[in-house]
Amino acid sequence: MNTTNTINFLEKKRLNCHDAEIADRWQKLQDLYVKRLWHQLTLELNSFLNSDFSSREELLEIYQQFISDIELRISPLSLVEISLCIVKRITDVEYSIHLLEGVLEKVSKDVESIVLCKTAIGRAHLARNDLHSVKKIIDETMALLNEIEGVTPVHAQFYDLCSRYCKLQGDFSGYFADALRFLGCVDLKDIALSEQQEKARDLSISALLAKNLFNLGELLVHPILRSLRATNDEWIIQMLLAFNKGDHDSFENLKPYWKEHIELAENESSLREKLALFGLVELTFHKPANNRILSFKEISHFTKTSLDSVEMLVMKAFAHGLLEGKINQVLERAEMTWVLPRVLDLSQLAELREQISNWSDKVRKTISNIKERSPEIIC
């Protein structure tokens, strides 16, 4: 399309517009185009297309009559972003994929643009539940993402796609990891409250149901959970706190809530086993580092596990990498030598502070004894 045709198209749109404000915006687009101010034109066009002024047919007309003329004059990333403004307003998924695949060919030399465009195509496949195509795109795009330096909005779009894919697949561990990566790439202020609450719920449920996830501290200190406070879902925060401390009593008190949640209710036995593992870690954490010996009876009482199941519980903790040590079957006790490092909440930090303080007092007493008995060693 030549310049004259483009100017005529913009002029025609302005003259046929009955809304003075929108007519002014058509005029501004025309002025920026004539002056060849491509960056300013890109910003104005993005803003213009995000407004609710046009129908699907008009959007497609803009793409074919205007954007197709400037696509080689603006940056590849801007071309993708403008195309996404149009695609998100089109309900025809097949046409959206067709349009984006055409854009992908035109930005094939810019990695960031490729990733953003492929991610958008993946979301379109996800909308029609074509999970095989989504997985293929994720695998192809992951390698390209590693070539992009730093953290960009493109990363956020990609991790959002990955988390949505994992959610549909029932992959709780994958969803938890990718959803947290997504949140690490965005500002919560840019996310609607309803979406924050949905993310917080899904993250919490995934954290509870993921079989190999035993560190809830990162989620508990994340501001996304604040969106659930003073709502009907605030119990989920209490549930996370109960698991983080291996608190069986709180878990039972919350039963009227979690029993109403289908996925949690269906996985009650797995939840109780996971809670017992959290309890074992918490019990070990409270022991002095130089004397982490736990009797089977002590473990049974704290974790609400039958005495004949304690040994298996300890072995599972070893297998998950939560603890290290050995089991003394003769004396019926577990001797722990290491606890998995984790993010601690305020009460656990207070406990750790007390342990460090006690250790510091012992060190001072030892130094004092050495000074009294063998002063030449200190000197």
Short mmCIF file of C-alpha atoms in Angstrom, two decimals, residues 23-245:
data_model
loop_
_atom_site.label_atom_id
_atom_site.label_comp_id
_atom_site.label_asym_id
_atom_site.label_seq_id
_atom_site.Cartn_x
_atom_site.Cartn_y
_atom_site.Cartn_z
CA ALA A 23 -12.14 12.28 14.71
CA ASP A 24 -9.38 14.29 16.39
CA ARG A 25 -7.50 11.08 17.09
CA TRP A 26 -7.75 10.04 13.43
CA GLN A 27 -6.32 13.44 12.56
CA LYS A 28 -3.47 12.96 15.02
CA LEU A 29 -2.64 9.57 13.51
CA GLN A 30 -2.61 11.15 10.06
CA ASP A 31 -0.35 14.00 11.19
CA LEU A 32 2.15 11.63 12.81
CA TYR A 33 2.14 9.44 9.72
CA VAL A 34 2.78 12.38 7.37
CA LYS A 35 5.61 13.63 9.62
CA ARG A 36 7.05 10.09 9.74
CA LEU A 37 7.22 10.15 13.54
CA TRP A 38 7.07 6.38 13.83
CA HIS A 39 7.70 6.04 17.57
CA GLN A 40 5.04 8.60 18.49
CA LEU A 41 2.72 7.01 15.94
CA THR A 42 3.22 3.62 17.58
CA LEU A 43 2.31 4.96 21.03
CA GLU A 44 -0.76 6.77 19.73
CA LEU A 45 -1.90 3.77 17.71
CA ASN A 46 -1.56 1.46 20.72
CA SER A 47 -3.66 3.82 22.82
CA PHE A 48 -6.19 4.25 20.02
CA LEU A 49 -6.67 0.54 19.42
CA ASN A 50 -7.12 -0.15 23.14
CA SER A 51 -10.15 2.14 23.27
CA ASP A 52 -13.63 0.70 22.72
CA PHE A 53 -14.48 2.67 19.63
CA SER A 54 -14.52 0.09 16.86
CA SER A 55 -16.02 -3.18 15.70
CA ARG A 56 -14.15 -6.29 14.61
CA GLU A 57 -14.57 -5.31 10.95
CA GLU A 58 -13.16 -1.85 11.53
CA LEU A 59 -10.17 -3.25 13.41
CA LEU A 60 -9.38 -5.59 10.56
CA GLU A 61 -9.76 -2.70 8.11
CA ILE A 62 -7.26 -0.67 10.14
CA TYR A 63 -4.82 -3.55 10.07
CA GLN A 64 -5.14 -4.13 6.33
CA GLN A 65 -5.32 -0.48 5.21
CA PHE A 66 -2.98 1.19 7.69
CA ILE A 67 -0.84 -1.09 9.84
CA SER A 68 0.26 -3.19 6.86
CA ASP A 69 1.78 -0.02 5.39
CA ILE A 70 3.84 0.91 8.47
CA GLU A 71 4.81 -2.58 9.67
CA LEU A 72 8.33 -2.30 8.21
CA ARG A 73 8.82 1.24 9.53
CA ILE A 74 8.18 0.54 13.20
CA SER A 75 10.07 -1.76 15.55
CA PRO A 76 9.23 -5.49 15.38
CA LEU A 77 8.14 -5.51 19.02
CA SER A 78 5.80 -2.55 18.40
CA LEU A 79 4.28 -4.38 15.43
CA VAL A 80 3.51 -7.41 17.63
CA GLU A 81 2.06 -5.24 20.42
CA ILE A 82 -0.20 -3.39 17.96
CA SER A 83 -1.30 -6.69 16.45
CA LEU A 84 -2.17 -7.98 19.93
CA CYS A 85 -4.41 -4.94 20.48
CA ILE A 86 -6.43 -6.12 17.49
CA VAL A 87 -6.33 -9.84 18.23
CA LYS A 88 -7.68 -9.49 21.77
CA ARG A 89 -10.81 -7.87 20.33
CA ILE A 90 -11.40 -10.65 17.79
CA THR A 91 -13.46 -13.65 18.90
CA ASP A 92 -12.56 -15.80 15.88
CA VAL A 93 -9.64 -17.84 17.27
CA GLU A 94 -8.69 -19.35 13.92
CA TYR A 95 -8.44 -15.94 12.31
CA SER A 96 -6.41 -14.64 15.26
CA ILE A 97 -3.90 -17.46 14.84
CA HIS A 98 -3.74 -16.82 11.09
CA LEU A 99 -3.11 -13.10 11.65
CA LEU A 100 -0.43 -13.69 14.30
CA GLU A 101 1.37 -16.29 12.20
CA GLY A 102 1.59 -13.69 9.44
CA VAL A 103 3.06 -11.19 11.90
CA LEU A 104 5.52 -13.84 13.14
CA GLU A 105 7.02 -14.14 9.66
CA LYS A 106 7.63 -10.38 9.58
CA VAL A 107 9.46 -10.23 12.94
CA SER A 108 11.55 -13.37 12.46
CA LYS A 109 14.84 -11.57 13.13
CA ASP A 110 13.96 -10.17 16.57
CA VAL A 111 14.00 -12.68 19.43
CA GLU A 112 11.87 -10.67 21.86
CA SER A 113 9.20 -10.12 19.20
CA ILE A 114 9.22 -13.80 18.26
CA VAL A 115 8.69 -14.84 21.88
CA LEU A 116 5.83 -12.38 22.38
CA CYS A 117 4.16 -13.41 19.12
CA LYS A 118 4.54 -17.14 19.77
CA THR A 119 3.17 -16.65 23.28
CA ALA A 120 0.11 -14.93 21.85
CA ILE A 121 -0.38 -17.80 19.39
CA GLY A 122 -0.09 -20.20 22.32
CA ARG A 123 -2.83 -18.34 24.19
CA ALA A 124 -5.06 -18.63 21.12
CA HIS A 125 -4.46 -22.40 21.00
CA LEU A 126 -5.19 -22.54 24.72
CA ALA A 127 -8.53 -20.80 24.13
CA ARG A 128 -9.59 -23.65 21.87
CA ASN A 129 -8.14 -26.24 24.28
CA ASP A 130 -5.46 -27.43 21.85
CA LEU A 131 -3.00 -28.36 24.60
CA HIS A 132 -0.68 -30.27 22.27
CA SER A 133 -0.03 -27.14 20.22
CA VAL A 134 0.41 -25.06 23.38
CA LYS A 135 3.04 -27.47 24.75
CA LYS A 136 4.91 -27.40 21.44
CA ILE A 137 4.99 -23.59 21.45
CA ILE A 138 6.14 -23.48 25.09
CA ASP A 139 9.01 -25.87 24.36
CA GLU A 140 10.07 -23.90 21.27
CA THR A 141 9.82 -20.53 23.00
CA MET A 142 11.61 -21.49 26.22
CA ALA A 143 14.96 -21.74 24.45
CA LEU A 144 14.45 -18.33 22.83
CA LEU A 145 13.44 -16.74 26.14
CA ASN A 146 16.84 -17.62 27.61
CA GLU A 147 18.46 -15.40 24.97
CA ILE A 148 16.67 -12.29 26.29
CA GLU A 149 18.67 -10.38 28.90
CA GLY A 150 17.03 -9.25 32.12
CA VAL A 151 13.33 -9.45 32.94
CA THR A 152 10.90 -7.94 30.44
CA PRO A 153 7.12 -7.79 29.92
CA VAL A 154 7.67 -10.57 27.38
CA HIS A 155 8.76 -12.84 30.24
CA ALA A 156 5.53 -12.08 32.08
CA GLN A 157 3.41 -13.01 29.06
CA PHE A 158 5.30 -16.27 28.58
CA TYR A 159 5.11 -17.38 32.22
CA ASP A 160 1.41 -16.49 32.31
CA LEU A 161 0.86 -18.82 29.34
CA CYS A 162 2.89 -21.58 31.04
CA SER A 163 0.92 -21.26 34.29
CA ARG A 164 -2.42 -21.39 32.48
CA TYR A 165 -1.28 -24.48 30.58
CA CYS A 166 -0.19 -26.20 33.80
CA LYS A 167 -3.50 -25.33 35.43
CA LEU A 168 -5.45 -27.07 32.66
CA GLN A 169 -3.08 -30.03 32.88
CA GLY A 170 -3.55 -30.36 36.63
CA ASP A 171 0.21 -29.86 37.12
CA PHE A 172 0.20 -28.20 40.55
CA SER A 173 3.99 -27.95 40.91
CA GLY A 174 4.38 -26.49 37.43
CA TYR A 175 1.57 -24.00 37.98
CA PHE A 176 3.04 -22.85 41.31
CA ALA A 177 6.51 -22.26 39.83
CA ASP A 178 5.32 -20.48 36.67
CA ALA A 179 2.68 -18.37 38.42
CA LEU A 180 5.30 -17.10 40.88
CA ARG A 181 7.64 -16.35 37.97
CA PHE A 182 4.83 -14.39 36.32
CA LEU A 183 4.23 -12.37 39.49
CA GLY A 184 7.96 -11.68 39.68
CA CYS A 185 7.78 -9.97 36.28
CA VAL A 186 4.84 -7.65 36.93
CA ASP A 187 3.67 -4.98 39.34
CA LEU A 188 0.64 -6.08 41.35
CA LYS A 189 -0.85 -2.63 40.88
CA ASP A 190 -1.25 -3.45 37.19
CA ILE A 191 -3.35 -6.55 37.95
CA ALA A 192 -7.08 -6.21 38.67
CA LEU A 193 -8.13 -7.19 42.20
CA SER A 194 -10.34 -10.03 40.92
CA GLU A 195 -7.40 -11.48 38.99
CA GLN A 196 -5.13 -11.11 42.03
CA GLN A 197 -7.64 -13.07 44.10
CA GLU A 198 -7.88 -15.79 41.47
CA LYS A 199 -4.08 -16.07 41.31
CA ALA A 200 -3.83 -16.16 45.09
CA ARG A 201 -6.42 -18.95 45.35
CA ASP A 202 -4.86 -21.02 42.58
CA LEU A 203 -1.34 -20.57 43.97
CA SER A 204 -2.45 -21.60 47.45
CA ILE A 205 -4.34 -24.69 46.30
CA SER A 206 -1.42 -25.70 44.07
CA ALA A 207 1.03 -25.26 46.95
CA LEU A 208 -1.08 -27.55 49.13
CA LEU A 209 -1.64 -30.23 46.48
CA ALA A 210 1.79 -30.27 44.79
CA LYS A 211 3.39 -33.53 45.94
CA ASN A 212 7.00 -32.30 46.02
CA LEU A 213 6.47 -28.75 47.27
CA PHE A 214 7.40 -28.30 50.92
CA ASN A 215 8.39 -24.64 51.18
CA LEU A 216 5.43 -22.34 51.64
CA GLY A 217 7.35 -19.41 53.06
CA GLU A 218 7.84 -17.65 49.72
CA LEU A 219 4.09 -17.66 49.09
CA LEU A 220 3.19 -16.70 52.66
CA VAL A 221 5.25 -13.51 52.46
CA HIS A 222 4.05 -12.62 48.96
CA PRO A 223 1.74 -9.56 48.83
CA ILE A 224 -0.64 -11.43 46.46
CA LEU A 225 -2.16 -13.13 49.52
CA ARG A 226 -3.36 -9.79 50.87
CA SER A 227 -6.04 -9.84 48.18
CA LEU A 228 -7.75 -12.69 50.05
CA ARG A 229 -7.95 -10.91 53.39
CA ALA A 230 -11.44 -9.89 54.54
CA THR A 231 -12.98 -12.19 51.89
CA ASN A 232 -14.71 -15.56 52.03
CA ASP A 233 -11.41 -17.15 50.99
CA GLU A 234 -9.32 -15.86 53.89
CA TRP A 235 -9.38 -19.39 55.34
CA ILE A 236 -6.91 -20.38 52.60
CA ILE A 237 -4.25 -18.20 54.24
CA GLN A 238 -4.93 -19.90 57.57
CA MET A 239 -4.63 -23.25 55.81
CA LEU A 240 -1.19 -22.34 54.46
CA LEU A 241 -0.06 -21.19 57.90
CA ALA A 242 -1.27 -24.45 59.42
CA PHE A 243 0.73 -26.51 56.92
CA ASN A 244 3.81 -24.35 57.28
CA LYS A 245 3.90 -25.22 60.98
#
